[in-house]
XYZ file of C-alpha atoms in Angstrom:
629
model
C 22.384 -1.293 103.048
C 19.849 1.472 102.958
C 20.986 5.077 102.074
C 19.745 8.667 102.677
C 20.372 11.311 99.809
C 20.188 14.808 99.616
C 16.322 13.969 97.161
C 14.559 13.851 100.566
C 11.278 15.923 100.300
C 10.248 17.136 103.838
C 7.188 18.969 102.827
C 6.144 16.357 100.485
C 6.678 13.353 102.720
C 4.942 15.307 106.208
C 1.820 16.903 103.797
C 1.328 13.197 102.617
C 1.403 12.044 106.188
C -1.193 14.495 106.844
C -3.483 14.497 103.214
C -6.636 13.147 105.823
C -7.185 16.382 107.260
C -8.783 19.375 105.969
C -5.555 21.782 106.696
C -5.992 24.039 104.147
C -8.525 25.690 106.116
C -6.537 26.170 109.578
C -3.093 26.364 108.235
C -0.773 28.165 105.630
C -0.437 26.200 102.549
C 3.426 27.049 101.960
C 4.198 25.416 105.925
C 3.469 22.669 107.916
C 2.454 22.741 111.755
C 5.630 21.760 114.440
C 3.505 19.925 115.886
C 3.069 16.875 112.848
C 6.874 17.789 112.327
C 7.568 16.400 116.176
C 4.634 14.211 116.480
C 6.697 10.959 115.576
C 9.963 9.663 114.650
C 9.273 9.338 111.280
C 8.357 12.826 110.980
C 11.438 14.415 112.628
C 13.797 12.116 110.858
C 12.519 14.101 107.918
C 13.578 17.169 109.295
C 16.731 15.702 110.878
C 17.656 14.387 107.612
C 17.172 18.075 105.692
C 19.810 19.353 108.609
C 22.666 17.104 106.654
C 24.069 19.861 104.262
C 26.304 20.715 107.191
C 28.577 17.947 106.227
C 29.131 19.629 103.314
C 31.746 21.256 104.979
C 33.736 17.579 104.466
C 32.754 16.658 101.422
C 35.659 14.925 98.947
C 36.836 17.068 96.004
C 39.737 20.076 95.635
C 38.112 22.192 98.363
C 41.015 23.905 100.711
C 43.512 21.325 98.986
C 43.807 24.297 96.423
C 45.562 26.279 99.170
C 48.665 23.620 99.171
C 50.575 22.614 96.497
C 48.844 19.450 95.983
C 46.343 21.489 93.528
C 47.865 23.770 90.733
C 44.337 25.676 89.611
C 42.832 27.741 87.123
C 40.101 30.280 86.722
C 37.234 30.398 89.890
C 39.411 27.735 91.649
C 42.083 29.154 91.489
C 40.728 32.852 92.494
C 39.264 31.620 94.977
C 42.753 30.111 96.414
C 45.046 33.309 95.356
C 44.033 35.375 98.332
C 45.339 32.524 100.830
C 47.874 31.622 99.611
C 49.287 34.695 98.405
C 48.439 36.221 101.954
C 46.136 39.414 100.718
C 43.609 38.459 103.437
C 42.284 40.889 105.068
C 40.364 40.546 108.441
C 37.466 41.804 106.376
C 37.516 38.334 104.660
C 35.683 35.304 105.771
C 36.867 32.347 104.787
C 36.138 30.393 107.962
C 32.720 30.836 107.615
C 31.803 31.896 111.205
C 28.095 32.450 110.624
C 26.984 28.890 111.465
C 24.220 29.933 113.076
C 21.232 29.133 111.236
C 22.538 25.869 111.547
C 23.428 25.696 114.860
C 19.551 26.821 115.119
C 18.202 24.158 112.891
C 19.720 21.643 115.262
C 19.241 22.832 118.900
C 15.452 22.776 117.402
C 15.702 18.953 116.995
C 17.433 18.596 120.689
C 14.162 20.896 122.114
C 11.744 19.585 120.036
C 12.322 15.770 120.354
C 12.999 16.168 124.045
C 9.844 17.646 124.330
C 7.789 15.646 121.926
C 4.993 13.362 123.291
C 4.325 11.362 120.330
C 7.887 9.766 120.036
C 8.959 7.410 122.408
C 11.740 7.348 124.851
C 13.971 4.875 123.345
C 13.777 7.141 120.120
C 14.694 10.512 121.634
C 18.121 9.367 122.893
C 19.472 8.484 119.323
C 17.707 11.694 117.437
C 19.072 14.172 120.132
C 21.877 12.650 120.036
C 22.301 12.800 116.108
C 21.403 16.632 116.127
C 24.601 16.621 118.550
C 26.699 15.328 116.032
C 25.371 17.553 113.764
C 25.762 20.280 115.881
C 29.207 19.141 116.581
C 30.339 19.095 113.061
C 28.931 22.463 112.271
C 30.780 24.076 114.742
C 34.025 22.127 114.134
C 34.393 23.374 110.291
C 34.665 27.094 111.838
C 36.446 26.247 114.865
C 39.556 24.490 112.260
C 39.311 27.693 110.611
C 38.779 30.264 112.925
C 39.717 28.723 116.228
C 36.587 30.728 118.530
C 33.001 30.154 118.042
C 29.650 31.414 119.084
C 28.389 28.676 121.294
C 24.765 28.311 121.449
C 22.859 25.387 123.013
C 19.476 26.428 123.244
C 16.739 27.331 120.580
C 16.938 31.607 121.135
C 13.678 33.715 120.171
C 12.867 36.919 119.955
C 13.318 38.255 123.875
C 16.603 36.407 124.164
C 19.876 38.079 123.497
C 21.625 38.074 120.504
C 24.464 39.442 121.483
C 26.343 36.443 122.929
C 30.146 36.411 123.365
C 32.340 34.068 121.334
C 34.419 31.471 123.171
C 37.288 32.693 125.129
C 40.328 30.322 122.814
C 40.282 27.643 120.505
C 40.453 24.993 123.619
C 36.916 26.104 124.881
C 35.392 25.808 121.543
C 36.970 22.483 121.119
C 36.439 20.864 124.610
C 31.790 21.555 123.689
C 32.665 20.013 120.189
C 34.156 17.127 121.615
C 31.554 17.046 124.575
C 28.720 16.772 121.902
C 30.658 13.972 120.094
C 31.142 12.032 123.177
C 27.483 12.577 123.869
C 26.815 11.275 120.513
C 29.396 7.979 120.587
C 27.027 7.155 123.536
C 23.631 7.106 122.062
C 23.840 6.848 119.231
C 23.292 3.235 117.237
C 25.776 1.173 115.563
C 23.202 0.545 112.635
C 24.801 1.551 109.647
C 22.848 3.703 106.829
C 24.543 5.123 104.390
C 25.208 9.362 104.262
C 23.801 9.074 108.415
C 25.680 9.212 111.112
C 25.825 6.635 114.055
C 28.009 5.777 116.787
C 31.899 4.592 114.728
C 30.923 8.018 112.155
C 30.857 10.174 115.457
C 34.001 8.280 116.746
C 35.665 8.631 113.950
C 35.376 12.429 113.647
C 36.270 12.602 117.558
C 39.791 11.295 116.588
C 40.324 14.014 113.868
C 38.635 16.568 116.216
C 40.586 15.731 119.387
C 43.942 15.959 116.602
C 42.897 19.899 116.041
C 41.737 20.667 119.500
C 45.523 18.965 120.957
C 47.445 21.094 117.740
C 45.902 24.191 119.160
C 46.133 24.214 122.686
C 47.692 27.413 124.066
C 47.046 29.168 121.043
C 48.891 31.157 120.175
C 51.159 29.507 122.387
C 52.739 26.396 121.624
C 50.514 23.460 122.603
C 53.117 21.569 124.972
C 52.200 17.973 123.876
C 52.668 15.370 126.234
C 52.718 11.780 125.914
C 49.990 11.859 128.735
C 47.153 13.590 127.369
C 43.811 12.665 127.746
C 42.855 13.465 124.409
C 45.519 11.408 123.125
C 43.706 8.654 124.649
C 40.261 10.133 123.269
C 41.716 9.633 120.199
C 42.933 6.129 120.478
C 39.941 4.894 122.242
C 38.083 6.446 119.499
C 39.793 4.645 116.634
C 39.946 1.548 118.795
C 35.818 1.489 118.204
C 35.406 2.403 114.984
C 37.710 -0.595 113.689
C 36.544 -3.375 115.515
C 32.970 -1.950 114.058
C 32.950 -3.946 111.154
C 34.888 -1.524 108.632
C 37.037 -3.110 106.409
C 39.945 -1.129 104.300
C 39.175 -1.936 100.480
C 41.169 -3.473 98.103
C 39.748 -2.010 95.227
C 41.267 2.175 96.244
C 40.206 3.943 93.058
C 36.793 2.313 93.018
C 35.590 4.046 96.400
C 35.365 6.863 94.344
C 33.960 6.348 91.626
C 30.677 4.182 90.941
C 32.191 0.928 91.775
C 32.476 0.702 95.191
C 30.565 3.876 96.479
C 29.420 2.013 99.703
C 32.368 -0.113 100.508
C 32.496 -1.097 103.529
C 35.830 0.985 103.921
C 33.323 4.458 103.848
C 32.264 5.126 107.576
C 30.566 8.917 106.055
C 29.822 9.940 102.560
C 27.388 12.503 100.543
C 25.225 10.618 98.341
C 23.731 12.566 95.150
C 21.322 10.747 92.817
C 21.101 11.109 89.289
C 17.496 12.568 89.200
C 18.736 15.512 90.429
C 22.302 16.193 89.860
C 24.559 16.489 86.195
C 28.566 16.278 86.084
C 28.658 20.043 86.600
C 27.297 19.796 90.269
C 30.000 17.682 90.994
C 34.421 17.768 91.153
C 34.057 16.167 87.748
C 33.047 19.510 85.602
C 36.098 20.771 86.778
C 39.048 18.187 86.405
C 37.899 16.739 83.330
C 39.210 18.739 80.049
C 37.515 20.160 76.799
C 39.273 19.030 73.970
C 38.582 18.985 70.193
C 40.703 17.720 67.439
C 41.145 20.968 65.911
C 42.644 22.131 69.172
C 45.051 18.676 69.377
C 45.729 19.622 65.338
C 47.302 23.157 66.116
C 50.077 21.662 68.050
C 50.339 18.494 65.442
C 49.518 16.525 68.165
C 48.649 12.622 68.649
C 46.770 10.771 68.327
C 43.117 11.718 68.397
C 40.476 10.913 70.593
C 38.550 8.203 69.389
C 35.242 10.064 69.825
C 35.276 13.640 68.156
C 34.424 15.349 71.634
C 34.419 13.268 74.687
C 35.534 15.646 77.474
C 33.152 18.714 77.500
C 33.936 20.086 80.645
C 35.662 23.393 82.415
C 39.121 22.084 83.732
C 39.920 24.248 86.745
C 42.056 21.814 89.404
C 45.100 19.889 88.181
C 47.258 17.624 90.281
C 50.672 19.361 91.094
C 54.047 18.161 90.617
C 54.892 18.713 94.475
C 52.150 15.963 94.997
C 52.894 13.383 92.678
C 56.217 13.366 93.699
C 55.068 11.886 97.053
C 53.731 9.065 95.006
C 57.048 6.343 95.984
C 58.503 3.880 93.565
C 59.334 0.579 94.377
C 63.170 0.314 93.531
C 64.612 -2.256 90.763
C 67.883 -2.872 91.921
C 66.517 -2.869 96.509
C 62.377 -3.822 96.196
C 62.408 -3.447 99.919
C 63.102 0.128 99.561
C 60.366 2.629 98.283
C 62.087 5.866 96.737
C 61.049 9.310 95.151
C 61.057 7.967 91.490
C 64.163 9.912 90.968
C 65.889 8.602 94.317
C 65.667 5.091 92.702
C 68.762 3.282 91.107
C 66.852 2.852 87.892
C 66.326 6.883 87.618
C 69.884 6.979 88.815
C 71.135 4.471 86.216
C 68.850 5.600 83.347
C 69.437 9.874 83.275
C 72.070 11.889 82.383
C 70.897 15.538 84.263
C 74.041 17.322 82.024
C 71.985 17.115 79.058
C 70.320 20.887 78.091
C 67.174 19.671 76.261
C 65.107 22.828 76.193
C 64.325 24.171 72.709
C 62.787 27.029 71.628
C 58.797 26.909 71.543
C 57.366 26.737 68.343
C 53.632 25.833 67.542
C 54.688 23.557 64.184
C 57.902 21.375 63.717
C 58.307 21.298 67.640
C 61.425 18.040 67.653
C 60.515 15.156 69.398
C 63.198 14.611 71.320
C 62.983 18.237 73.179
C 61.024 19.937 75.804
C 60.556 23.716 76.030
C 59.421 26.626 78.923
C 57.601 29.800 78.561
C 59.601 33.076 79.817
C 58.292 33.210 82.933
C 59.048 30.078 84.583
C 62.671 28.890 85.780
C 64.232 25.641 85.526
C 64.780 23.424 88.810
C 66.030 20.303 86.742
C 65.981 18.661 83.236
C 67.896 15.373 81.322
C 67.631 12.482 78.904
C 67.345 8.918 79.026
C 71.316 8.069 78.333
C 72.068 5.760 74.814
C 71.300 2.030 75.305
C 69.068 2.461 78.439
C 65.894 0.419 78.213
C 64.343 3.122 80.573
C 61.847 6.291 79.439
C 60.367 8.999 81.571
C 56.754 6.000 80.898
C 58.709 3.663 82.854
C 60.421 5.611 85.400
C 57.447 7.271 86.503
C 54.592 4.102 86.224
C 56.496 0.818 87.049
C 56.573 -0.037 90.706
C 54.994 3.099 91.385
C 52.447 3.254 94.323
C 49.634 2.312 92.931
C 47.472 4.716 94.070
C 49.426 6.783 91.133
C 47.165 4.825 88.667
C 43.988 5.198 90.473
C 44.156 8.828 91.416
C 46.336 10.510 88.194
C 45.414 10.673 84.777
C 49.341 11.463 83.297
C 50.980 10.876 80.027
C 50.081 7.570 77.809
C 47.239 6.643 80.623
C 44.280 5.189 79.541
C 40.980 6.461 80.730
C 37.379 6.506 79.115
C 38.133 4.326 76.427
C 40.797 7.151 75.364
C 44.670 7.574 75.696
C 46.116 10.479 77.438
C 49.402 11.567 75.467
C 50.490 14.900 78.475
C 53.900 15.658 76.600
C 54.652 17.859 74.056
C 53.140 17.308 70.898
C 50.485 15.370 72.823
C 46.836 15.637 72.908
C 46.014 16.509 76.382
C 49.327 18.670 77.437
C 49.583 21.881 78.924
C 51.230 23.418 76.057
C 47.697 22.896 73.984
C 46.710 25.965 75.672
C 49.272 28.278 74.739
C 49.031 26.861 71.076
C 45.111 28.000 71.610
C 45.254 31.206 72.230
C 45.527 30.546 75.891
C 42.584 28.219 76.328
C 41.476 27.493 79.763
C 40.226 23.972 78.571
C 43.448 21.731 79.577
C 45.792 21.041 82.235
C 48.256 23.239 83.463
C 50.078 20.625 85.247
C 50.372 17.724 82.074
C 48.283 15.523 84.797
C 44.823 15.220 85.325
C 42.332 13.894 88.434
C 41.359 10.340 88.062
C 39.962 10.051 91.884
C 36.738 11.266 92.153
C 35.997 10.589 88.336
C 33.242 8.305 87.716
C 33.819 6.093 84.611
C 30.145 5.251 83.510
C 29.416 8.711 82.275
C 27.409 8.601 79.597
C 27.323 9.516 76.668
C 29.983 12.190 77.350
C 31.600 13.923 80.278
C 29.255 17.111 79.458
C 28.337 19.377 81.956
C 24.598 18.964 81.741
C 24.942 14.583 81.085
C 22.888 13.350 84.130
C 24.857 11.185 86.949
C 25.363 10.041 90.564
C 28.006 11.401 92.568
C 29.009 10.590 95.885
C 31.807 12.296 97.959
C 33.859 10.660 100.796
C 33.765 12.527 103.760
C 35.196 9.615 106.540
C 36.674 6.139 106.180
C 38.872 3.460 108.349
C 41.858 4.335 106.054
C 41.490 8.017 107.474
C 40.746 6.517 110.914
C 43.895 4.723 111.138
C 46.243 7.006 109.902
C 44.526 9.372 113.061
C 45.580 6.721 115.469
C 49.197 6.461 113.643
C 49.086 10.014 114.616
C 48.556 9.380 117.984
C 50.845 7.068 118.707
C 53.881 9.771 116.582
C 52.529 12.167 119.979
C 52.792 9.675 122.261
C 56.496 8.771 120.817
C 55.280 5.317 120.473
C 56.936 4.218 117.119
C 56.176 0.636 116.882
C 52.330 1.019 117.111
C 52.286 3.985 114.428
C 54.278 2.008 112.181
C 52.018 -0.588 112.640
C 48.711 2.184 111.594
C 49.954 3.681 108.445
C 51.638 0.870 107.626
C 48.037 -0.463 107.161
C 46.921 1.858 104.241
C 50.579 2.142 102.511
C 50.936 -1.835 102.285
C 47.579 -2.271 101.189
C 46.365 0.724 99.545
C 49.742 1.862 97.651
C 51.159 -2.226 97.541
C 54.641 -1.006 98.965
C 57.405 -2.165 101.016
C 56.030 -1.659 104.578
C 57.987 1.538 106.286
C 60.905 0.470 108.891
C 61.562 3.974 109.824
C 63.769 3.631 112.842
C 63.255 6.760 115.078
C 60.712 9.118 115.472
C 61.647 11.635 112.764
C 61.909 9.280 110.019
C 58.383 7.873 111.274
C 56.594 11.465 110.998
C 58.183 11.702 107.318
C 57.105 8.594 106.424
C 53.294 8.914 108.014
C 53.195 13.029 106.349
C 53.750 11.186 103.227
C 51.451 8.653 103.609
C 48.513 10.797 104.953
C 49.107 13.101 101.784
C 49.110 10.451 99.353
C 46.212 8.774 100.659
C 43.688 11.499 101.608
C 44.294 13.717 98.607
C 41.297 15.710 97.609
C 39.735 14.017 100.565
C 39.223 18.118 102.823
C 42.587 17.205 104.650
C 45.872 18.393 103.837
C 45.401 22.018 104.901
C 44.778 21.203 108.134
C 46.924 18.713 108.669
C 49.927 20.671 107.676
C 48.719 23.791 110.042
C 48.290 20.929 112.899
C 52.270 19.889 112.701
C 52.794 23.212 112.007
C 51.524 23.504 115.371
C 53.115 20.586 117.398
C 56.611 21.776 115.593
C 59.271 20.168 115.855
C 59.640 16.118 113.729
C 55.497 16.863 112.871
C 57.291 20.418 110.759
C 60.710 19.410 109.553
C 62.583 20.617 112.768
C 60.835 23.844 112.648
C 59.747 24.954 116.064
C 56.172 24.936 117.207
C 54.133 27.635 115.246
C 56.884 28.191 112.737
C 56.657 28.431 108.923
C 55.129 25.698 107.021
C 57.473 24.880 104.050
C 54.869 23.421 102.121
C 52.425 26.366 101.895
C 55.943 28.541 101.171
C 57.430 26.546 98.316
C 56.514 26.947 94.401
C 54.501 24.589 92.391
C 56.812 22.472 89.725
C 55.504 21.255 86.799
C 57.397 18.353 84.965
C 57.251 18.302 80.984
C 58.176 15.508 79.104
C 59.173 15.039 75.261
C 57.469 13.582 72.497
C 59.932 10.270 72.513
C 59.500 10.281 75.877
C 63.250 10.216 76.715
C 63.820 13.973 78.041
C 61.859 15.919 80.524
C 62.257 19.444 82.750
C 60.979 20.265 85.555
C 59.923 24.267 86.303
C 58.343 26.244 88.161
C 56.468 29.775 87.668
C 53.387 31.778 88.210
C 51.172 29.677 85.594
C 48.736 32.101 85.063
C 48.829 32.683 88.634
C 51.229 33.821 91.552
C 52.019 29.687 92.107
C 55.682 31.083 92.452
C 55.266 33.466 95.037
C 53.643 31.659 97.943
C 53.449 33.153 101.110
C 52.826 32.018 104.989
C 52.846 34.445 108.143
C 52.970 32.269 110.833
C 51.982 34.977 113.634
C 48.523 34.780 111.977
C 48.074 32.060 109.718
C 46.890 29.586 111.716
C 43.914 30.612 112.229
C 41.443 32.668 109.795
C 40.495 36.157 110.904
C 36.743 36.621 111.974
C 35.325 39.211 109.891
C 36.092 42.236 111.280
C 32.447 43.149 110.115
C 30.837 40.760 112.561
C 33.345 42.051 115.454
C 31.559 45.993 114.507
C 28.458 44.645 115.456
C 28.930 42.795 118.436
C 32.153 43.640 120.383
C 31.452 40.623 122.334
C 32.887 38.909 119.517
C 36.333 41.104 119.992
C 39.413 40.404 120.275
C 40.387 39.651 116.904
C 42.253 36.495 116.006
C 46.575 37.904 116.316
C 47.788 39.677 113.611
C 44.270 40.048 111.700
């Protein structure tokens, strides 16, 4: 399969194509004449191709995960999350990024300038115009999700034109140009499949997630009125209904597609390819999940065992996995294995743990017992207990066997294995949270006792260290994503046996459990929230998707009426501890360096980012501002 990277050198490749001529004496040496740029399709695919960094917007990794409670952060991450979730926005802020128009630019240029080229044939234009649609398409989608109204421009503007253009009237306009310049693009464009370019199931696909946002916001602020009826409903099923019979397959091997081992299955309809020659583990999520740990550090705590090599995480550890999402994670149950539980719903947790039993001790950096587990001041207790006398069971077992197994290939937790090294996460471990306190509050380990295995590539070498040379590649679309859009679908339509039937696709095979049997509607959306949470994390999705059933209300929100508060962007982040013997643990929650305790959500505005009020000076065209900003 051939593959396009972000190493493409436009000037190089177009100054080679043109080394014959003399052009040094007619033209500037630091530019190259439109005219070679648009004189064939070889040429403007080089330009074309230098227009991909919009899908940046959708690359894989913690991005606006860190504003749910999937991601407890630290540091830049974590600073960079505090103002959204803490609600200290103002409407001077911009994080919807609604200056997309150099972009925007970049691609009506390729509409203009292949339409108008003489040197490329017919049969060529209709798939590179309609590529720069897609393009054009996605750029504007990553502000309308955020922002809901965007400035929609369609022509290549110069200087006599004016600037001062209006922004769309509500989200619905913005959405029904994005989803015209999809459709456009579904049409022309081939089903040839290159790797990190679009072609006609990429642009599908991203139709059924757009057509998802532009339904949730319908009416805005008003409540969007879903009805079974919709046309985009159908959009999006139509949509989905292409991109799987186009030769997608969902992969066995889930933890692979994101690391080096599978990085073109054919499960990945989109992806961002970066090649070693040009990227290091600190241009990638990997700097910044992976710890820095020394056995000096491990020694302060009298902590075990030791890495086997003296250093072999060097890296900045900013985004931990939160207890709120691991919990999500379902557990095959020992005594029912057709029933898939919470790991403490299950009749082995049940069974196994006495909850009456106060094992907290007093933190101490030496002597700590093995059998306790302790808090800091400022976090409070949700729940704690010990493995009861003669049980076979520890907090190992409870938590790993029959567990989804997308536990093992996304979490690094206590006594896992990874890198040729063990992972001890409870006290008196080597990789716990409590390391950093004992440090003199180091930044370099988890705050959560859990670590990111998805997205960590496992040929590394010779250390994770920021500056150790590697490929990367981040998942931006795949068919697992694709169906659980059409299981959405289906939940609108109230259609529960063909729903079942989508996420049941990714849960069976992805997480190997007991298929759900939900029986109504409301156990269905529970079910599919799960599932989409479990299986997209760090995949650019959760965010949304909670503001999108935060939207439709109603089973898609818990009961909550359409446009209500979103619990999960309101509740604290837990962390669970667990003892040295492994046989008592806690659960708390608290600020953790942070305000993770005090999470807010104003519904009359939070569904939509504010557009800087600083744009809105300058152009009142631009006015009103979004409610409540």
């Amino acid at each position: 399969m051939k593959r396009i990277t972000t190493t493409i050198g436009i000037l190089t490749c177009l100054l080679t194509l043109n080394s014959c001529k003399k052009v040094l004496d007619t033209l500037p040496s630091d530019r190259i004449s439109p005219d070679i740029i648009w004189s064939s399709k070889a040429n403007a695919e080089t330009f074309i191709f230098s227009t991909y960094g919009i899908m940046n917007n959708y690359q894989s990794g913690p991005g606006t995960d860190t504003y749910t409670t999937n991601i407890l952060a630290q540091e830049g991450i974590a600073n960079g999350a505090n103002p959204v979730f803490g609600e200290t926005l103002t409407n001077r802020s911009d994080f919807g990024t609604f200056n997309n128009w150099a972009a925007v630019r970049r691609c009506n240029v390729i509409i203009k300038n292949v339409g108008e080229s003489t040197g490329i044939s017919d049969a060529d234009k209709k798939p590179l115009i309609a590529e720069a649609k897609f393009l054009r398409a996605m750029s504007y989608y990553s502000v309308a999700r955020s922002v809901g109204r965007i400035v929609w421009i369609d022509q290549v503007l110069n200087e006599n034109d004016e600037f001062k253009l209006p922004t769309t009237a509500n989200p619905t306009e913005s959405y029904n140009y994005i989803i015209k310049d999809l459709e456009d693009a579904v049409a022309d464009l081939p089903t040839t499949k290159v790797s990190g370019r679009t072609n006609k199931y990429v642009a599908a696909a991203f139709l059924t997630e757009v057509c998802l946002q532009a339904l949730a916001y319908k009416n805005y602020p008003a409540a969007p009125n879903v009805v079974a009826n919709d046309p985009l409903l159908d959009k999006i099923i139509t949509n989905a209904q292409l991109v799987i019979s186009g030769g997608y397959t969902l992969e066995t091997d889930y933890e692979g597609m994101f690391n080096e081992v599978k990085s073109t299955s054919p499960e990945i309809i989109y992806a961002i390819y970066r090649k070693a020659i040009n990227t290091t583990v600190q241009n990638t999520p990997m700097q910044n999940a992976m710890p820095n740990i020394t056995a000096d550090k491990i020694n302060k705590f009298q902590g075990s065992p030791l890495f086997s090599k003296s250093v072999p995480f060097e890296c900045w550890p900013e985004n931990f996995p939160a207890q709120n999402l691991t919990d999500e994670y379902l557990t095959v149950d020992k005594n029912d294995p057709g029933k898939a539980l919470p790991w403490n719903q299950t009749s082995q947790y049940i069974n196994a743990v006495d909850e009456t039993v106060n094992v907290i001790a007093p933190f101490t950096r030496l002597g700590f017992p093995h059998d306790k587990v302790a808090k800091l001041n400022d976090e409070n207790l949700l729940k704690m207990g010990r493995i009861k006398a003669g049980s076979t069971e520890t907090f190992w077992t409870l938590t790993n066997e029959n567990r989804d197994a997308r536990w093992k290939a996304s979490i690094i937790s206590d006594s896992t294995r990874f890198y040729g090294e063990l992972f001890t996460t409870g006290l008196r471990g080597n990789a716990g949270r409590f390391l950093g306190v004992i440090n003199g509050g180091d930044y370099a380990f988890t705050l959560s006792n859990m670590y990111w295995r998805k997205g960590i590539y496992t040929n590394v070498s010779p250390s994770y260290l920021n500056s150790v040379s590697t490929d990367y590649h981040f998942v931006c679309m795949r068919l697992g994503r694709v169906y659980l859009n059409l299981a959405e679908a289906y939940l609108l339509k109230g259609d529960l046996g063909n729903a079942l039937t989508n996420f049941n696709k990714t849960r069976t095979l992805h997480g190997q459990l007991p298929a759900s049997n939900a029986g109504n509607l409301a156990d269905a959306w529970t079910d599919y929230k799960r599932e989409r949470r479990v299986e997209l994390t760090e995949e650019n999705d959760h965010y949304y998707s909670l503001l999108r059933w935060g939207r439709f209300g109603g089973d898609a929100n818990g009961g909550t009426a359409a446009g209500g508060t979103i619990k999960e962007l309101t509740e604290p982040i837990r962390v669970m501890d667990v003892s040295k013997d492994r046989k008592s643990f806690s659960i708390v929650t608290g600020p953790f360096r942070n305000i993770y305790n005090d999470r807010k959500f104003q519904p009359g505005r939070r569904y939509l980012f504010p557009i800087p009020q600083g744009f809105i000076d300058n152009n009142s065209k631009f006015a009103p501002q979004n409610p409540n900003w």
